[in-house]
mmCIF file of N, CA and C in Angstrom:
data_model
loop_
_atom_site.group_PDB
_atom_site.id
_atom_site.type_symbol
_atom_site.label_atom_id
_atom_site.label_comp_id
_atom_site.label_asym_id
_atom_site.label_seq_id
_atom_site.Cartn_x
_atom_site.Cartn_y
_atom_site.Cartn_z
ATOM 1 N N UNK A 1 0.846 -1.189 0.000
ATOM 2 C CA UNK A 1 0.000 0.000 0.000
ATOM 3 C C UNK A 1 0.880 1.237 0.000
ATOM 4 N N UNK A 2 0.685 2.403 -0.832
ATOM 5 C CA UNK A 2 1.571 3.432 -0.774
ATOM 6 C C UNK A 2 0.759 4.521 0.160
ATOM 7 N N UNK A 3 1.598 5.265 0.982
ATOM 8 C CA UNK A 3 1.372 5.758 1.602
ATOM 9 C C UNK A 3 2.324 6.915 2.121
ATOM 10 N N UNK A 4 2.062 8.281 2.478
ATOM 11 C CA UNK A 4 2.711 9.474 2.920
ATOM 12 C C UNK A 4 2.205 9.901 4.146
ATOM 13 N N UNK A 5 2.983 10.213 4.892
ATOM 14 C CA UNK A 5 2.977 10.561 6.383
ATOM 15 C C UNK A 5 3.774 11.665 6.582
ATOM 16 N N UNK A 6 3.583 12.567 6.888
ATOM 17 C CA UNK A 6 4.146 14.209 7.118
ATOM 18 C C UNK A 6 4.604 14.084 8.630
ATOM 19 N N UNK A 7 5.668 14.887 9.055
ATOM 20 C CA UNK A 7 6.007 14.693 10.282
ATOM 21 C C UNK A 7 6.837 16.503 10.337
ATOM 22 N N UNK A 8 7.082 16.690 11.530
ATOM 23 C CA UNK A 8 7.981 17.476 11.797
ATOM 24 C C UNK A 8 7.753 19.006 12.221
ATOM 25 N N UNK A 9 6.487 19.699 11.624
ATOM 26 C CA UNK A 9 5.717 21.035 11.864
ATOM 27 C C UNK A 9 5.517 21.514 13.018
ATOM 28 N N UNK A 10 5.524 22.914 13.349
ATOM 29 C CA UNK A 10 5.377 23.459 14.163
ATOM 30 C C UNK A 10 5.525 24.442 14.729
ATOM 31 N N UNK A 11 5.858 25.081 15.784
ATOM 32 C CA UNK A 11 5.647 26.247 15.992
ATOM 33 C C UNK A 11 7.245 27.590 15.965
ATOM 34 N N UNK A 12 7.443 27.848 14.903
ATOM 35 C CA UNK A 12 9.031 28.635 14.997
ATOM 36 C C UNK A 12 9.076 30.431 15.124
ATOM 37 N N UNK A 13 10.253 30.689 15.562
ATOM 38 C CA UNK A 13 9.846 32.194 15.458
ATOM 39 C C UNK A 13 10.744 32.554 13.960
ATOM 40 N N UNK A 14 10.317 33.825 13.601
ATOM 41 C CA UNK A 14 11.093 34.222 12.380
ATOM 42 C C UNK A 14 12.971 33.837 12.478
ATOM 43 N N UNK A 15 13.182 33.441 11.304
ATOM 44 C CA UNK A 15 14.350 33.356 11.469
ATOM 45 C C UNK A 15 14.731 32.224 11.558
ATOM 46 N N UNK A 16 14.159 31.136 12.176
ATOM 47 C CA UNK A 16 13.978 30.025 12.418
ATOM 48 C C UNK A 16 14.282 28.491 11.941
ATOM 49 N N UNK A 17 14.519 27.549 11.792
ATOM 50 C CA UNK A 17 14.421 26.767 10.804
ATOM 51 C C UNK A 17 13.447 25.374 11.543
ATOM 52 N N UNK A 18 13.468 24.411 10.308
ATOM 53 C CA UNK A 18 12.643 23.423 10.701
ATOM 54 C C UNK A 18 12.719 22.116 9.900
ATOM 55 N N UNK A 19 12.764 21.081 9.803
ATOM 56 C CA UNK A 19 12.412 19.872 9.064
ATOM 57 C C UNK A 19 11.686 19.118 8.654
ATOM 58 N N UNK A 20 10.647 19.214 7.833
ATOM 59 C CA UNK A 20 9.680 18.342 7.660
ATOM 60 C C UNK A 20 10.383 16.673 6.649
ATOM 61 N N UNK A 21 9.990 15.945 7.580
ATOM 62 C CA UNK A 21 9.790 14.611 7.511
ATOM 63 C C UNK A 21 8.253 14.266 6.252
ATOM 64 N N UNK A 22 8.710 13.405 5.719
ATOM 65 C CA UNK A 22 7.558 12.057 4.727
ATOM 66 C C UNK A 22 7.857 11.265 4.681
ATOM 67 N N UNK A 23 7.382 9.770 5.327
ATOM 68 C CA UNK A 23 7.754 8.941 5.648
ATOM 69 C C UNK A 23 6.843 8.653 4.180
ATOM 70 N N UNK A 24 7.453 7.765 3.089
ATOM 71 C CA UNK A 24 7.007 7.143 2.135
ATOM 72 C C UNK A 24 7.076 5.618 1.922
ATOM 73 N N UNK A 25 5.951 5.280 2.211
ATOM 74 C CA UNK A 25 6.081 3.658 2.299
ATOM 75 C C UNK A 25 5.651 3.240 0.811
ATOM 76 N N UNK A 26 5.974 1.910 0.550
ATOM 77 C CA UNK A 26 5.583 1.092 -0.784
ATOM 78 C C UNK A 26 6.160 1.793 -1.558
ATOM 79 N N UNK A 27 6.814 3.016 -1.924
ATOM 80 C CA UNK A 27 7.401 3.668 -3.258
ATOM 81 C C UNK A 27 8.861 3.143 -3.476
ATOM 82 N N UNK A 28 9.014 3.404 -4.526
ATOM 83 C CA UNK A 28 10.154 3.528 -5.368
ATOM 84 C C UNK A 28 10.813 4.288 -6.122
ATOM 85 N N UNK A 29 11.766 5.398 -5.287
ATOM 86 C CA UNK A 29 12.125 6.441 -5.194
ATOM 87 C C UNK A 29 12.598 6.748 -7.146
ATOM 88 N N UNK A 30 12.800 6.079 -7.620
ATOM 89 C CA UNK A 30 13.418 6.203 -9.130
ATOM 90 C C UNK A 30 12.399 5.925 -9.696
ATOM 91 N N UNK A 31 11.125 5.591 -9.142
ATOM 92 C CA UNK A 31 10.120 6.017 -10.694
ATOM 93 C C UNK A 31 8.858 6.556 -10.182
ATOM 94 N N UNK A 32 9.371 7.709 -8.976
ATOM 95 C CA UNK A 32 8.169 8.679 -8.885
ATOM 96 C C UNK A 32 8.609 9.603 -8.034
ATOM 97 N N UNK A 33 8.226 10.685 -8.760
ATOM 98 C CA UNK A 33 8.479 12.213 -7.899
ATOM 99 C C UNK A 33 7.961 12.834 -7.263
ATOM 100 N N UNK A 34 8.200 13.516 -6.100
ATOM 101 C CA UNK A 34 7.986 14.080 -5.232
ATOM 102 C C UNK A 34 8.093 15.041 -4.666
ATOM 103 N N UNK A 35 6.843 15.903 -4.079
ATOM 104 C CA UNK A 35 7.075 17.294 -4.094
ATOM 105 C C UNK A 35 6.036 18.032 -2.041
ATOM 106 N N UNK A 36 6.282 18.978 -1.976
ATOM 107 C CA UNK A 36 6.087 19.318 -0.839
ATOM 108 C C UNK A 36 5.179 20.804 -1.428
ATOM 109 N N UNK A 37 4.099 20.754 -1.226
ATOM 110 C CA UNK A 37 3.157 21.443 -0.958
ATOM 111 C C UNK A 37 2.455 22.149 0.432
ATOM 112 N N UNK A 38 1.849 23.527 0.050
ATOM 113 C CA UNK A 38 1.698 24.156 1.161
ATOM 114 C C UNK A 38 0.665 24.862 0.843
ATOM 115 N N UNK A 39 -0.088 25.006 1.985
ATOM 116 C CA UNK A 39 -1.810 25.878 1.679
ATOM 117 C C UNK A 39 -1.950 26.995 2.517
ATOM 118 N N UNK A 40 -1.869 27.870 2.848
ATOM 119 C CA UNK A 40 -1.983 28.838 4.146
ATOM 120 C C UNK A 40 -3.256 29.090 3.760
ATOM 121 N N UNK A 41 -4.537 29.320 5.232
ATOM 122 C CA UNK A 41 -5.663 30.072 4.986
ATOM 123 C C UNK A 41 -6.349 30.836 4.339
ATOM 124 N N UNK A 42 -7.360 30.567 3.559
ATOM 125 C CA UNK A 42 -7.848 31.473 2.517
ATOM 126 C C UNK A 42 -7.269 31.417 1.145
ATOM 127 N N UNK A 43 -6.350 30.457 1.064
ATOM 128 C CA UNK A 43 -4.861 30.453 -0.107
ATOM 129 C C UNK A 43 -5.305 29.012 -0.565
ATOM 130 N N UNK A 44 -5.154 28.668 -2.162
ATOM 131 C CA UNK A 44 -4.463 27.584 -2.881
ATOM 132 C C UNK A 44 -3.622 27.060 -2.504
ATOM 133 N N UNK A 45 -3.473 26.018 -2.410
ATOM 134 C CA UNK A 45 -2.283 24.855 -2.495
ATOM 135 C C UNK A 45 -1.571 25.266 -3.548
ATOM 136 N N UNK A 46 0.096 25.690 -3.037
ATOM 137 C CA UNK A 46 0.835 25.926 -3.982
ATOM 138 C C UNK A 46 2.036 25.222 -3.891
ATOM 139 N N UNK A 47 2.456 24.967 -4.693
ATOM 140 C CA UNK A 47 3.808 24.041 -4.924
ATOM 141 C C UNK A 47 5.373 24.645 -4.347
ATOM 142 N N UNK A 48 5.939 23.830 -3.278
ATOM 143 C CA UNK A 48 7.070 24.653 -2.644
ATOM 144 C C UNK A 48 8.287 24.064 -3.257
ATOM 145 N N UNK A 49 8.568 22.668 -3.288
ATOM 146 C CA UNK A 49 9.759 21.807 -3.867
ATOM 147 C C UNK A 49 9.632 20.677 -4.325
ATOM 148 N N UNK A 50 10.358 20.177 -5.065
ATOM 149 C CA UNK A 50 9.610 18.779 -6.035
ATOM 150 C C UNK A 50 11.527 18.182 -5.839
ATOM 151 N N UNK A 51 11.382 16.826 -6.189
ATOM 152 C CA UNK A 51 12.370 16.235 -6.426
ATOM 153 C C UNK A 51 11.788 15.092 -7.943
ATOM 154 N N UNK A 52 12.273 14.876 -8.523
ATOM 155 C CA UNK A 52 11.814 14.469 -10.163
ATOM 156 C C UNK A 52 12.540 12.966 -9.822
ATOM 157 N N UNK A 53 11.955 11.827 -10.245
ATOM 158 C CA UNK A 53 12.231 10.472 -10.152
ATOM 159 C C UNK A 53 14.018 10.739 -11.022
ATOM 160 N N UNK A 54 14.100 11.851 -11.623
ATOM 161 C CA UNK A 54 15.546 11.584 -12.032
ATOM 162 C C UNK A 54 16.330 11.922 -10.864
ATOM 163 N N UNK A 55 15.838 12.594 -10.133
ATOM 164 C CA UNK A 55 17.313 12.914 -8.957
ATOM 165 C C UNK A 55 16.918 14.845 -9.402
ATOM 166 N N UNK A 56 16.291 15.501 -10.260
ATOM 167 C CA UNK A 56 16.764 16.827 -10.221
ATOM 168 C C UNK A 56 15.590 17.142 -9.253
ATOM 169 N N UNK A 57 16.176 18.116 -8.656
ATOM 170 C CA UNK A 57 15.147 19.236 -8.010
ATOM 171 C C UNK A 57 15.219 20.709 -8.307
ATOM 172 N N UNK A 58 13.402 21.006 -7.542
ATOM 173 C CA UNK A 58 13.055 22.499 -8.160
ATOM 174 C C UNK A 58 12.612 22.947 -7.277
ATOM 175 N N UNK A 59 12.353 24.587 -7.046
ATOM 176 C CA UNK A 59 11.695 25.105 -5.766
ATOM 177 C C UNK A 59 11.466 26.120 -6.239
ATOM 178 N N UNK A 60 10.125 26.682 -5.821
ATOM 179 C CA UNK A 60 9.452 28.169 -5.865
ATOM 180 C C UNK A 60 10.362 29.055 -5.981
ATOM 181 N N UNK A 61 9.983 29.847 -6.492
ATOM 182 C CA UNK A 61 10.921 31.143 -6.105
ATOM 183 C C UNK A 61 11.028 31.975 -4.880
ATOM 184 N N UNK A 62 9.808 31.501 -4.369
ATOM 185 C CA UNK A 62 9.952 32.328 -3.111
ATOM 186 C C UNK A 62 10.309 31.587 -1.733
ATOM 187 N N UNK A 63 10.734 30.422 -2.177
ATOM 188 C CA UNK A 63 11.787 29.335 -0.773
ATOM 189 C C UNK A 63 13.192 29.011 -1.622
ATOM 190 N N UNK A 64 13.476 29.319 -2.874
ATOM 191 C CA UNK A 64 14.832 29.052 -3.281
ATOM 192 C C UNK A 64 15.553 29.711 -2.445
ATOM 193 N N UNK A 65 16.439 29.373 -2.461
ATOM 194 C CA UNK A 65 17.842 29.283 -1.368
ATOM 195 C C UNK A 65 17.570 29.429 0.360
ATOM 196 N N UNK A 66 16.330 28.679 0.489
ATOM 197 C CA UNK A 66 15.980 29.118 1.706
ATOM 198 C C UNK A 66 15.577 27.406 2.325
ATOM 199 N N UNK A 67 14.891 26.949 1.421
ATOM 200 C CA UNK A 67 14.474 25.418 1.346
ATOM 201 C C UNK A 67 15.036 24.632 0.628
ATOM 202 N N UNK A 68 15.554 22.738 1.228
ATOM 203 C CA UNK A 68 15.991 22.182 0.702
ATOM 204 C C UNK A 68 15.549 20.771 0.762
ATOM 205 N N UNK A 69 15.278 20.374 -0.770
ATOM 206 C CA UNK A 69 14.446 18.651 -0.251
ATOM 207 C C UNK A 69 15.700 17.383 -0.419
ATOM 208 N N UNK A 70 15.404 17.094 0.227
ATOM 209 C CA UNK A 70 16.341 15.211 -0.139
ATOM 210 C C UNK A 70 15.830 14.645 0.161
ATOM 211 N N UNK A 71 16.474 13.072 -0.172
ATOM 212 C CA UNK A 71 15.898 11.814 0.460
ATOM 213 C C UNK A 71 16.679 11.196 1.322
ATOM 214 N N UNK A 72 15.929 9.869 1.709
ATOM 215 C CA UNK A 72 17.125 8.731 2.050
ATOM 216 C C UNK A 72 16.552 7.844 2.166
ATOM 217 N N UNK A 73 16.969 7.063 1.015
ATOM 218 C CA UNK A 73 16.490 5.782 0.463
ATOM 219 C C UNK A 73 16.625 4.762 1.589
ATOM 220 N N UNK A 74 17.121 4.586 2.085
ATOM 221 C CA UNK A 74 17.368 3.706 3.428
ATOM 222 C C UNK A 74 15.672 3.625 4.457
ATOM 223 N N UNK A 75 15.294 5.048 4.196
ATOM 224 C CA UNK A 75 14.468 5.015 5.205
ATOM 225 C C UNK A 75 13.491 5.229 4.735
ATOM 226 N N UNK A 76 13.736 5.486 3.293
ATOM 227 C CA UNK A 76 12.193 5.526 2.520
ATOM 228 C C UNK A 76 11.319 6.812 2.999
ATOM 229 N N UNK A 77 11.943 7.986 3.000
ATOM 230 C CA UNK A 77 11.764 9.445 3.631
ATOM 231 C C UNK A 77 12.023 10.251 2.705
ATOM 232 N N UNK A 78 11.037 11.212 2.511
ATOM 233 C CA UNK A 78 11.561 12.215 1.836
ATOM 234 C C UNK A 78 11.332 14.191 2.803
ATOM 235 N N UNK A 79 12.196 14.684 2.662
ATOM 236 C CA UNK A 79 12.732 15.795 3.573
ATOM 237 C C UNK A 79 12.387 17.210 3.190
ATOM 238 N N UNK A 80 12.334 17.869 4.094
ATOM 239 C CA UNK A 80 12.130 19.218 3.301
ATOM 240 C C UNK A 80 12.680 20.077 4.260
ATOM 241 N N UNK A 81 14.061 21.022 4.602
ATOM 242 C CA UNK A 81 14.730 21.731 5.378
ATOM 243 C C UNK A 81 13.899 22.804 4.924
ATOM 244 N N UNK A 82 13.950 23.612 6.229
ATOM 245 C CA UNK A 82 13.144 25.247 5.945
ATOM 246 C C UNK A 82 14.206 26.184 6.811
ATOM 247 N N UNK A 83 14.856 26.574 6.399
ATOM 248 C CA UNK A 83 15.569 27.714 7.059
ATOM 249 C C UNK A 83 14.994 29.517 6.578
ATOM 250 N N UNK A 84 16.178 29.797 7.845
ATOM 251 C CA UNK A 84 15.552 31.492 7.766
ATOM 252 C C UNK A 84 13.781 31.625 7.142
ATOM 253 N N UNK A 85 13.001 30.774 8.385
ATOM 254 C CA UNK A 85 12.064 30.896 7.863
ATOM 255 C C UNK A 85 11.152 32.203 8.235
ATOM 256 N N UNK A 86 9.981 32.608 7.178
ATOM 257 C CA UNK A 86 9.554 33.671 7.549
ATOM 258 C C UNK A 86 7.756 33.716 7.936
ATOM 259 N N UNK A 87 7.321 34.836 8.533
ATOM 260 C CA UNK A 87 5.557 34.655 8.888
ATOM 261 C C UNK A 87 5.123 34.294 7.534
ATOM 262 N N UNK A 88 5.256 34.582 6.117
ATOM 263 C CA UNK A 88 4.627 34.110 5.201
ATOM 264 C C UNK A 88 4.835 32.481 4.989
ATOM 265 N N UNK A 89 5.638 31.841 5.194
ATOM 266 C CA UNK A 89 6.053 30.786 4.981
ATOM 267 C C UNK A 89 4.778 29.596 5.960
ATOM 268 N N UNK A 90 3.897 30.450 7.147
ATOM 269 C CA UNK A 90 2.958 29.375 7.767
ATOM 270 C C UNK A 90 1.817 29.178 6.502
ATOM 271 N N UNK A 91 1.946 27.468 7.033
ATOM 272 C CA UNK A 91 0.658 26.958 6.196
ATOM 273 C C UNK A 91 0.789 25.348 6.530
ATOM 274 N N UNK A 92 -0.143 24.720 5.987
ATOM 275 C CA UNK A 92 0.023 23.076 6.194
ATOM 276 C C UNK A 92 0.644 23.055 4.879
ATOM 277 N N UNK A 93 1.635 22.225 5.873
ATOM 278 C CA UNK A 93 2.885 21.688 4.168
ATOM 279 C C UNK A 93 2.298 19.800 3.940
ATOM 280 N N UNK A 94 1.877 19.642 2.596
ATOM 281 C CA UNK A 94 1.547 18.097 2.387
ATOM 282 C C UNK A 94 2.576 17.966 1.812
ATOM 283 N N UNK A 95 2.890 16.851 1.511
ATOM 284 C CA UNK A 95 4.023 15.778 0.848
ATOM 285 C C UNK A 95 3.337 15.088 -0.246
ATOM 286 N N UNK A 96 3.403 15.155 -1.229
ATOM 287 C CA UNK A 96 2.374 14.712 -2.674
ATOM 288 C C UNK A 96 3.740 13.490 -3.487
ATOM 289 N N UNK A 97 3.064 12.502 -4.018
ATOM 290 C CA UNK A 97 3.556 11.388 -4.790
ATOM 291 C C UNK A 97 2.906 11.644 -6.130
ATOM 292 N N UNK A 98 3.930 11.340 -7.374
ATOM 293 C CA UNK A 98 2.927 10.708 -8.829
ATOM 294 C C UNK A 98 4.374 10.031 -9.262
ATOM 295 N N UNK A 99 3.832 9.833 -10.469
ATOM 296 C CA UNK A 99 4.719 8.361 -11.066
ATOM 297 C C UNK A 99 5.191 8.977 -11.871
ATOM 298 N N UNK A 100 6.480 9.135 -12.305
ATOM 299 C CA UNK A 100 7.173 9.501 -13.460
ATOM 300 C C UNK A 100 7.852 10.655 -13.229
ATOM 301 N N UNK A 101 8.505 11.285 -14.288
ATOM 302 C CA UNK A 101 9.054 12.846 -14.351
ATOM 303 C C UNK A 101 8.679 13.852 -15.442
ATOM 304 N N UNK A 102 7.586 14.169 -14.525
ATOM 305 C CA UNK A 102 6.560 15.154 -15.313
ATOM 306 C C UNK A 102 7.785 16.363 -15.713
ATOM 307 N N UNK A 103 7.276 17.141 -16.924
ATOM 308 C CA UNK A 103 8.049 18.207 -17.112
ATOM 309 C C UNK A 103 7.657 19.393 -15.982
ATOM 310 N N UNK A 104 8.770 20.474 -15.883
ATOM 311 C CA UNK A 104 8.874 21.474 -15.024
ATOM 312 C C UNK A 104 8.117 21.838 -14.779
ATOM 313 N N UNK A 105 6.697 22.787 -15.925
ATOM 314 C CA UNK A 105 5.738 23.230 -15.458
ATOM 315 C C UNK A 105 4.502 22.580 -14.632
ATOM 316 N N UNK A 106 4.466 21.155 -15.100
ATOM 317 C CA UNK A 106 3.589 20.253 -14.518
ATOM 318 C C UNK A 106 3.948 19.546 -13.166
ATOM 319 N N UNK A 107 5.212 20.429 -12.705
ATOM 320 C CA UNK A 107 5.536 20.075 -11.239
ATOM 321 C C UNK A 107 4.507 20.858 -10.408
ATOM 322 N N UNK A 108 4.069 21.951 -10.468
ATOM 323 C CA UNK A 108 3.583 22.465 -9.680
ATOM 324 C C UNK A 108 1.860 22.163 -9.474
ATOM 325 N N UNK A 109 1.480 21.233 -10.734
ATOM 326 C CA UNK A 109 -0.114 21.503 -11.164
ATOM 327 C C UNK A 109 -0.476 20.164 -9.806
ATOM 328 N N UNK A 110 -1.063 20.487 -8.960
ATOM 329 C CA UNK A 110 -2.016 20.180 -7.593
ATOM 330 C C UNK A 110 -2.984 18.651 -8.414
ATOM 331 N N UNK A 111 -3.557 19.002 -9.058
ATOM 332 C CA UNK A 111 -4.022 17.763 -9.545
ATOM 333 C C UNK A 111 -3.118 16.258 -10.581
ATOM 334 N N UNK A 112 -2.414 16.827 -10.690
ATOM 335 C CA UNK A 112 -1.232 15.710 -11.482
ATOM 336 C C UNK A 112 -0.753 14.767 -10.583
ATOM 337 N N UNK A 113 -1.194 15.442 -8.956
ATOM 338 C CA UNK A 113 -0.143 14.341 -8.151
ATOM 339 C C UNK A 113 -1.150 13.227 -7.436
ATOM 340 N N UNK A 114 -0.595 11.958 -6.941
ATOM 341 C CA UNK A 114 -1.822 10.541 -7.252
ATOM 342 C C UNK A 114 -1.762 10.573 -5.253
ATOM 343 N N UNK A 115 -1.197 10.789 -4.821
ATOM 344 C CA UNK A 115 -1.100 10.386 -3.764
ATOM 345 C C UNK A 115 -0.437 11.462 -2.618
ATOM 346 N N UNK A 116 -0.679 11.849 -1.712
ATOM 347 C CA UNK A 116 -1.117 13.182 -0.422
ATOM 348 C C UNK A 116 -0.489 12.672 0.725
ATOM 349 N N UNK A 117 -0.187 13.064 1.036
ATOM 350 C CA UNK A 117 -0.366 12.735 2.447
ATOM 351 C C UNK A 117 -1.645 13.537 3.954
ATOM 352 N N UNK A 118 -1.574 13.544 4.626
ATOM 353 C CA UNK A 118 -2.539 14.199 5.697
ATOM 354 C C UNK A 118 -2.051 15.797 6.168
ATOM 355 N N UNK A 119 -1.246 16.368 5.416
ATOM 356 C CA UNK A 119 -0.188 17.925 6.194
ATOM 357 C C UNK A 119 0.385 17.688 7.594
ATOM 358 N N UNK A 120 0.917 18.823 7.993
ATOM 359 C CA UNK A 120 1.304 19.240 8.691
ATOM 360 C C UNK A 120 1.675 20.451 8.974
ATOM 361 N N UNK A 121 1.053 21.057 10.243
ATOM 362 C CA UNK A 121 1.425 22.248 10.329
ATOM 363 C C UNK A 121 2.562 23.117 10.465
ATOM 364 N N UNK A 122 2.925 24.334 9.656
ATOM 365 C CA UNK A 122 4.060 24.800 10.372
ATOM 366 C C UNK A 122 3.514 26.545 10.424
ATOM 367 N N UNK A 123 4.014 27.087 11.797
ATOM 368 C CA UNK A 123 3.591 28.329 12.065
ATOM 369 C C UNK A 123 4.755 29.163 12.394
ATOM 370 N N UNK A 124 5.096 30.234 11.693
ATOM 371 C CA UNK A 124 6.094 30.858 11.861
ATOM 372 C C UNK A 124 5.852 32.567 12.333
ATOM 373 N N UNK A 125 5.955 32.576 13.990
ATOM 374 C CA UNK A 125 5.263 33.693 14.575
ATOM 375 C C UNK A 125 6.393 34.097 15.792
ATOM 376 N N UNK A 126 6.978 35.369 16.103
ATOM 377 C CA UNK A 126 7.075 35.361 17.342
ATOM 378 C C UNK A 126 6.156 35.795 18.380
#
């Protein structure tokens, strides 16, 4: 059964950093990509970082050089570092699965991806 589990959210002050955890069970990291999504109140689900079944990754423009995703195949996890984080940055971050390596623009499209996980919150307030 495939399955995503978000871990790690919570409460930071500006400046801050944080780790979100996805525990990805049943996948197979080389033929499906993965990306970290985020919704803040009143807001769309918008696309924060993707990792592409090839190994490349991509990130918003507005968490580049600020956010960083990896894996580790060992543990069947996929990661999402948040540094110097800021009050815009709160929202529930999901962890999204699909199969293949969609092109660039179709990283971000919310419905392309097959499988979610439940979010997790992260709030960035002092």
């Amino acid at each position: 059964q495939l399955q995503l589990v978000e871990s790690g959210g919570g409460l930071v002050q500006p400046g801050g950093s944080l780790r979100l955890s996805c525990a990805a069970s049943g996948f197979s990291f080389d033929l499906y990509t993965f990306g970290w999504f985020r919704q803040a109140p009143g807001k769309e689900r918008e696309g924060v970082s993707f990792r592409r079944s090839d190994g490349t990754t991509y990130y918003a423009g507005s968490v580049k050089g600020r956010f960083t995703i990896s894996r580790d195949n060992a543990k069947n996890a996929v990661y999402l570092q948040m540094n110097s984080l800021k009050p815009e940055d709160t929202a529930v971050y999901y962890c999204a699965a699909r199969r293949g390596r969609p092109i660039v623009s179709e990283l971000y499209n919310v419905n392309a991806y097959d499988y979610w996980g439940q979010g997790t919150q992260v709030t960035i307030s002092s």
